[in-house]
Short mmCIF file of C-alpha atoms and ligand atoms in Angstrom, two decimals:
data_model
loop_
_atom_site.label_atom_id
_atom_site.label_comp_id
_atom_site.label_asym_id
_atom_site.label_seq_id
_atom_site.Cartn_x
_atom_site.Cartn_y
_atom_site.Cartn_z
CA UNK A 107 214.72 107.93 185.31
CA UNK A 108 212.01 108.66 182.67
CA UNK A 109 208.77 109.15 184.85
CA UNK A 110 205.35 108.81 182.94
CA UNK A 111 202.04 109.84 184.27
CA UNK A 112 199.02 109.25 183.25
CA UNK A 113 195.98 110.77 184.35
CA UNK A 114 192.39 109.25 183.75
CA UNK A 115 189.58 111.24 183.47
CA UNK A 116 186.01 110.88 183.01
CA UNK A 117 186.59 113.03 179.99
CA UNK A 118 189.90 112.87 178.49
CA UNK A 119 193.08 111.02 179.38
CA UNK A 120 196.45 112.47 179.45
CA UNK A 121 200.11 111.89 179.58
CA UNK A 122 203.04 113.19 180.19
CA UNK A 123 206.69 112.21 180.24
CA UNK A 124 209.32 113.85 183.42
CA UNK A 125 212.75 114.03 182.52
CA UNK A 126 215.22 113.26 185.40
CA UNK A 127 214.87 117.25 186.31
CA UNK A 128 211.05 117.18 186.20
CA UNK A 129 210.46 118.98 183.25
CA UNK A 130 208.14 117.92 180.84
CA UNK A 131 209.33 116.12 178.09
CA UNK A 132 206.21 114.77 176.03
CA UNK A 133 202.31 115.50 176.32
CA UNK A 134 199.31 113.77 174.77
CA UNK A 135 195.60 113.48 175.47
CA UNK A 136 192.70 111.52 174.06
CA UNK A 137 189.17 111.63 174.59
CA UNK A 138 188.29 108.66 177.48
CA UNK A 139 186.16 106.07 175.98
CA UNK A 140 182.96 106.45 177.68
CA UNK A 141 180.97 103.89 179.90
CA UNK A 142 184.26 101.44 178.28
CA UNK A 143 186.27 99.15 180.33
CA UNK A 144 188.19 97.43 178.27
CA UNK A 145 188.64 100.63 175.73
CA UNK A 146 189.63 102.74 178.46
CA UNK A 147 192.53 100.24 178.77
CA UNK A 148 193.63 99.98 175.41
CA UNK A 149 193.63 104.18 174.96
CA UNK A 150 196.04 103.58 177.98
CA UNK A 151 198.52 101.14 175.77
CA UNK A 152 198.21 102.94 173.06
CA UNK A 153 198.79 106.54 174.52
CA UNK A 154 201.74 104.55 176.26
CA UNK A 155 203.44 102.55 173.18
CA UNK A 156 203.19 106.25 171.35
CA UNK A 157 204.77 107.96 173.79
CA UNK A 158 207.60 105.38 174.46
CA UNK A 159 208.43 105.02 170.75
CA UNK A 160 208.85 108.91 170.28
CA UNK A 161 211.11 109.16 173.37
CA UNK A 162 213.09 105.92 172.51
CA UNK A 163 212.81 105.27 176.12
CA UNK A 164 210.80 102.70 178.72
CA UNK A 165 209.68 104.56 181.34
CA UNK A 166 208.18 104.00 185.11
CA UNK A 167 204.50 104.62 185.21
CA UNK A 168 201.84 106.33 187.64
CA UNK A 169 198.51 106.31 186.80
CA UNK A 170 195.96 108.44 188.48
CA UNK A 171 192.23 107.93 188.23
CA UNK A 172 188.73 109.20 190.19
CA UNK A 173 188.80 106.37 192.89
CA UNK A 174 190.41 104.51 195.57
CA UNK A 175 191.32 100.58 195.56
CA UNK A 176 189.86 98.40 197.74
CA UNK A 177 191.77 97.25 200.57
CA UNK A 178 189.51 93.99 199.90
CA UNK A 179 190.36 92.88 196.66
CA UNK A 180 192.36 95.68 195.32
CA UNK A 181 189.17 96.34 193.22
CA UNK A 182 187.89 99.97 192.07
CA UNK A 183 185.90 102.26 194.52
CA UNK A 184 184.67 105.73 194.88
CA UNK A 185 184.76 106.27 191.23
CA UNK A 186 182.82 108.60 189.74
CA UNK A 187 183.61 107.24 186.78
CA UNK A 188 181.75 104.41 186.94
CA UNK A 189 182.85 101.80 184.48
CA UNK A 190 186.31 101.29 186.71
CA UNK A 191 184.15 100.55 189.42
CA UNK A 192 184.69 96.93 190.44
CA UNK A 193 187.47 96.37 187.77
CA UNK A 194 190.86 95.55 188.95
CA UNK A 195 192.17 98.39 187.06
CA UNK A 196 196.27 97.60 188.63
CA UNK A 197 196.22 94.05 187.64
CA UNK A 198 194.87 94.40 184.32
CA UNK A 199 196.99 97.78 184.03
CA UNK A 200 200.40 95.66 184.62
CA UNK A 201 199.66 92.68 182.53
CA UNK A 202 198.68 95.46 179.28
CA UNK A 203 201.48 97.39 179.64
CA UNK A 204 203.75 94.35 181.04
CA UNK A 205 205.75 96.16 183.98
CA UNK A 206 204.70 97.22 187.55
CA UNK A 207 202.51 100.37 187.80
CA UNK A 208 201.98 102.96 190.71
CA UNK A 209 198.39 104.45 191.07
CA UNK A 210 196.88 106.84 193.35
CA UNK A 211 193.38 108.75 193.57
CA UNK A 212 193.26 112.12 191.81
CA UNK A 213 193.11 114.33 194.15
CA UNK A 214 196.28 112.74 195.95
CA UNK A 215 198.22 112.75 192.61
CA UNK A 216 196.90 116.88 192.81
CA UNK A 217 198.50 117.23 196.36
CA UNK A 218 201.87 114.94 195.29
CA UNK A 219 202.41 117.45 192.29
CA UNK A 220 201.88 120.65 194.35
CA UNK A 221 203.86 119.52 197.15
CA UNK A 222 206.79 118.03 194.90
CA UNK A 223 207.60 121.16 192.77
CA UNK A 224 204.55 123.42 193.20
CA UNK A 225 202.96 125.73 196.25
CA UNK A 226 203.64 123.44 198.64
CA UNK A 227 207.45 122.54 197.37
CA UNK A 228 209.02 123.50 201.25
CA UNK A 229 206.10 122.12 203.49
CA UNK A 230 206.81 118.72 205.16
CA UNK A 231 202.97 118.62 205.35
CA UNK A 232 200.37 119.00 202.71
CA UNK A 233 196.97 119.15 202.58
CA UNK A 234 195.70 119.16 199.01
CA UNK A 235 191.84 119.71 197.79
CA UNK A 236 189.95 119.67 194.65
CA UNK A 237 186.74 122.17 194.92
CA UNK A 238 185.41 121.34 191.60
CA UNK A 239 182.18 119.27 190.72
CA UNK A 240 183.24 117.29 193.85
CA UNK A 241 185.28 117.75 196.75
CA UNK A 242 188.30 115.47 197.49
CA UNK A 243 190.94 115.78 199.16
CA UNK A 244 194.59 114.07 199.44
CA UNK A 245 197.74 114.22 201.93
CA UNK A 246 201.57 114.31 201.48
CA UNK A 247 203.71 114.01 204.07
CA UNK A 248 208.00 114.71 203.26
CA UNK A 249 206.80 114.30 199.09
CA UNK A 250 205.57 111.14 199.57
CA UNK A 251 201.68 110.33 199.43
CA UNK A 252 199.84 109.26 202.94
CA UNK A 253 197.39 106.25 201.50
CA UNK A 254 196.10 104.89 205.35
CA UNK A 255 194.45 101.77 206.50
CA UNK A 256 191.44 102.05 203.90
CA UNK A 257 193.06 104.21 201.34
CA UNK A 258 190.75 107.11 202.39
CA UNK A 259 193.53 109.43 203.51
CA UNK A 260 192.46 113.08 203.28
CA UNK A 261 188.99 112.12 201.70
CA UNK A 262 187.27 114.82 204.27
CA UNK A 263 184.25 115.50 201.48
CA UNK A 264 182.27 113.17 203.00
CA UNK A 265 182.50 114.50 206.64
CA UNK A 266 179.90 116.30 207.61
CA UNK A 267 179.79 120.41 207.40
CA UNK A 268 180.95 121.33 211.19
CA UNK A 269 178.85 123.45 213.42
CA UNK A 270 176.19 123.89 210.67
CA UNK A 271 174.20 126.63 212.46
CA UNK A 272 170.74 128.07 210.63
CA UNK A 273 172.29 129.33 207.63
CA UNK A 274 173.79 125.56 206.57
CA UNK A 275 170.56 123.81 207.60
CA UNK A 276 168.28 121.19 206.93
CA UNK A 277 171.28 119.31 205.91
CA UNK A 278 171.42 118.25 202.31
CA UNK A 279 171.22 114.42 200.98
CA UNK A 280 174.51 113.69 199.42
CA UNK A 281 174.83 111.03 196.75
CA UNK A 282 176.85 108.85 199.35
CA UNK A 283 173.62 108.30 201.12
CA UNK A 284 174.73 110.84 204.09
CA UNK A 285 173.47 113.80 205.06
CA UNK A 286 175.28 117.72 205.45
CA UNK A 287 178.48 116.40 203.75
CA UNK A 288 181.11 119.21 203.08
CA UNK A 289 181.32 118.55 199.53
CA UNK A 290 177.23 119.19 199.56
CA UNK A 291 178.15 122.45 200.79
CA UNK A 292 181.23 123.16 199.15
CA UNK A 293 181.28 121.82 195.88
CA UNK A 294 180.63 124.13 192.81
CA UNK A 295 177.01 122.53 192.06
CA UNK A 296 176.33 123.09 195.67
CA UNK A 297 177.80 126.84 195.89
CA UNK A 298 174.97 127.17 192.75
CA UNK A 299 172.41 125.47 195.42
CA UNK A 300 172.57 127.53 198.30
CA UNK A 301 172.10 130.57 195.94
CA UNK A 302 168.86 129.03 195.31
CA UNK A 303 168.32 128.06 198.12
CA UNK A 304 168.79 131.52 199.47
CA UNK A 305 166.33 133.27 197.23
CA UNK A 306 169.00 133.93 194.73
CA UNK A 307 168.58 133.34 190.72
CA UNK A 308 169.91 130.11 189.00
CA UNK A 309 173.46 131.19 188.30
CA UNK A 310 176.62 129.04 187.39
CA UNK A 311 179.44 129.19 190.19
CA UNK A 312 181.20 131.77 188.12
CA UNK A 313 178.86 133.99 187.71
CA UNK A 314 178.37 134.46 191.19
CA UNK A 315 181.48 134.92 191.96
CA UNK A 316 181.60 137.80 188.68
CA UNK A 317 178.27 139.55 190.60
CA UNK A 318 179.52 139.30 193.91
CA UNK A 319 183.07 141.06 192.91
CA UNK A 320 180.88 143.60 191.60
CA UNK A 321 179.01 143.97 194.68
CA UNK A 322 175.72 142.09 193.67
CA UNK A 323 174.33 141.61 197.61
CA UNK A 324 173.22 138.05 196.91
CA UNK A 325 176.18 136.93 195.03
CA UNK A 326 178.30 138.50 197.98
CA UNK A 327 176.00 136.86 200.63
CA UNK A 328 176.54 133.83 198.93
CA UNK A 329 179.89 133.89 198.38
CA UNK A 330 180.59 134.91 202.23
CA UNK A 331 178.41 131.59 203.57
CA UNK A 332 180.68 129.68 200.95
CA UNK A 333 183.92 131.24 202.81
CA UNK A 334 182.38 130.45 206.43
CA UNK A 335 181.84 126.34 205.64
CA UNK A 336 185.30 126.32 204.06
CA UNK A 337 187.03 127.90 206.76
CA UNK A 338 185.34 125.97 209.37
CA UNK A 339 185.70 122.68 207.16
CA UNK A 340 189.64 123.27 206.72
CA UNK A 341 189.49 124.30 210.54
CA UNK A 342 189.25 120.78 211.30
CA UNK A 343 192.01 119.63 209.55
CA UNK A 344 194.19 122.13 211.03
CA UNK A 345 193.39 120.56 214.34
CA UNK A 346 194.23 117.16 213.19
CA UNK A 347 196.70 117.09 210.78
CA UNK A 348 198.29 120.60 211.27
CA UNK A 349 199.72 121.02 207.74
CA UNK A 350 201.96 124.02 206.44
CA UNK A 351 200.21 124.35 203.27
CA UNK A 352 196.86 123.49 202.49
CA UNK A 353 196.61 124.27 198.73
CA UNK A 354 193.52 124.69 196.55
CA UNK A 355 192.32 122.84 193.41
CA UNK A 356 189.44 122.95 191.24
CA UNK A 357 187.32 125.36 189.89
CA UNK A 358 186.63 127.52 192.75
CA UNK A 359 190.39 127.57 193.28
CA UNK A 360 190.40 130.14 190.82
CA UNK A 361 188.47 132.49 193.02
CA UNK A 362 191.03 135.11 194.39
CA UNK A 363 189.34 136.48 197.53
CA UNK A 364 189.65 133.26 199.77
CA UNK A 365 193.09 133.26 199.97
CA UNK A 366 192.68 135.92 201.96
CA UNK A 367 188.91 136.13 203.52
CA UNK A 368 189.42 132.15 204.28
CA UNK A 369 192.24 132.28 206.57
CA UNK A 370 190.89 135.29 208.64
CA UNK A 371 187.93 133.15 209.41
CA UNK A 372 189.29 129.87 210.23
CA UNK A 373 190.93 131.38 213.23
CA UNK A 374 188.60 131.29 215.16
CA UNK A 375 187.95 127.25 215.33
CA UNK A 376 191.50 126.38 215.08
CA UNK A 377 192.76 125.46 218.96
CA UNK A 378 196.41 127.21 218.55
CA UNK A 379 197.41 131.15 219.55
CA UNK A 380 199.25 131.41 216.44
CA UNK A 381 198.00 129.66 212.66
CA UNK A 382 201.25 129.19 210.42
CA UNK A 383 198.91 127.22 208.18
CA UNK A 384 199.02 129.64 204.51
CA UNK A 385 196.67 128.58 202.01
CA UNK A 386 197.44 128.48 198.89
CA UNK A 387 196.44 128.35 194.91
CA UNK A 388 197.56 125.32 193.11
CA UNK A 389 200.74 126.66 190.97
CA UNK A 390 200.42 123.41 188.23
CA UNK A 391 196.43 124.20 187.38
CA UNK A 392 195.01 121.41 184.83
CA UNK A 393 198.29 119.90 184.83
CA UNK A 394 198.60 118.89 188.89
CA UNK A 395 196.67 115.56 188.33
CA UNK A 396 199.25 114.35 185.43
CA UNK A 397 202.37 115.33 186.66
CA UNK A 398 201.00 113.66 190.57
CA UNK A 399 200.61 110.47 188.71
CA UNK A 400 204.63 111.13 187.39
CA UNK A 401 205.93 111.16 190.39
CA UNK A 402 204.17 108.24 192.60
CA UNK A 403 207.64 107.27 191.37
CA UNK A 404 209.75 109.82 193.71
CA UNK A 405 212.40 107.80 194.52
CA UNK A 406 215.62 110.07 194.45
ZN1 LIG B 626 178.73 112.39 201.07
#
């Protein structure tokens, strides 16, 4: 089976073509249209009818994109991307491109590809999330994406920050309209925040990490609250979904130390003697969201 995915971004879209063995067969990118519905669309068919004519080949196709359908109307949601909002993106995706389509929120075509041939390959349970401008989350259970009753499945960026004590207080607004959410906390914007917040200088998210690796207090203070709210956060899955590999996405996925600082924390809020949990680095980087939306078809 030739698999295609297709991954829409607010920035570029890609695609790449699985051979039966999963190895990547074509790649292509374009810049998205912006704030463009019906261009997005057409970059889609014509990324597509390339592809297919170089390969000689009709393939299946997953799409994955920065939202969640609505269990309503099967309309867009949750997209920060906001031209797909309120578009039925599957419909007019399968009468374009004339076959049926699969498609699936980023960050669960992220945890698909990790836990299909990446860190999570021998876990029955996976727990993916992006830390990145936002913070999403997705869940795969035996290599097959968990949706649930509202499509919301692993979407914990919108809980709000456990046990905030003084150093995670007042809570932030997020732009949902809550208050305290994790990704408020957690997100790289929001690691740049509480710096600020803290008396510290405006920085980007890498350069505090740079100055607290070479022992800047700040940075390091920083950097330590930032591995206390994701411990505690990823606590609370533990408890609930118990996976055996939570694996980390984004930009702040990059950072080295929590592997190892995270864990040691989380311990202590997770109700178990023993944690078999490991968390780990994505091993697919950019490419997890593409080759996700490849194998929404994973029918062996
Ligand atoms: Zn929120």
């Amino acid at each position: 089976m030739l698999r295609i995915g297709i991954d829409l971004g607010g920035s570029k879209i890609e695609l790449i073509a699985l051979d039966d063995a999963g190895r990547v067969s074509l790649r292509r990118r374009r810049p998205t249209p912006q704030g463009d519905y019906r261009g997005t669309l057409e970059a889609i068919g014509e990324l597509l009818a390339a592809a297919e004519s170089e390969l000689g080949e009709r393939g299946r196709v997953g799409i994955g994109m920065p939202g969640a359908e609505s269990t309503l109307d099967g309309r867009i949601k949750n997209a920060n991307s906001t031209c797909l909002i309120g578009e039925a993106l599957r419909e007019d995706l399968q009468l374009l491109l004339q076959r049926e389509i699969r498609l699936a929120n980023d960050a669960n075509c992220f945890a698909l590809s990790e836990a299909i041939d990446g860190a999570g390959r021998d876990a029955e349970v996976v727990f993916g999330v992006i830390l990145g401008t936002g913070v999403g989350g997705g869940i795969v259970v035996r290599q097959q994406v968990l949706n649930g009753a509202n499509r919301i499945a692993g979407e914990w960026g919108h809980n709000p920050l456990p046990l905030p004590g003084e150093e995670s207080l007042p809570p932030p607004r997020c732009y949902c309209g809550r208050f305290g959410c994790i990704e408020t906390w957690l997100s790289g914007p929001a690691l740049c925040a509480d710096h600020l917040r803290h008396g510290g200088e405006a920085m980007t998210a890498e350069m505090i990490c740079a100055g607290a690796h070479a022992g800047d207090p700040a940075c390091e203070a920083t950097l330590a609250r930032y591995e206390r709210r994701l411990a505690k956060s990823l606590a609370q899955v533990i408890n609930i979904l118990d996976p055996q590999v939570i694996v980390l996405g984004g930009g702040l996925s990059n950072v080295e130390r929590l592997y190892e600082k995270v864990p040691a924390l989380w311990a202590a809020h997770v109700f178990s003697d023993v944690i078999g949990t490991r968390l780990l680095r994505n091993v697919h980087g950019d490419s997890s969201g593409v080759r996700g939306a490849a194998w929404l078809w994973n029918e062996r």
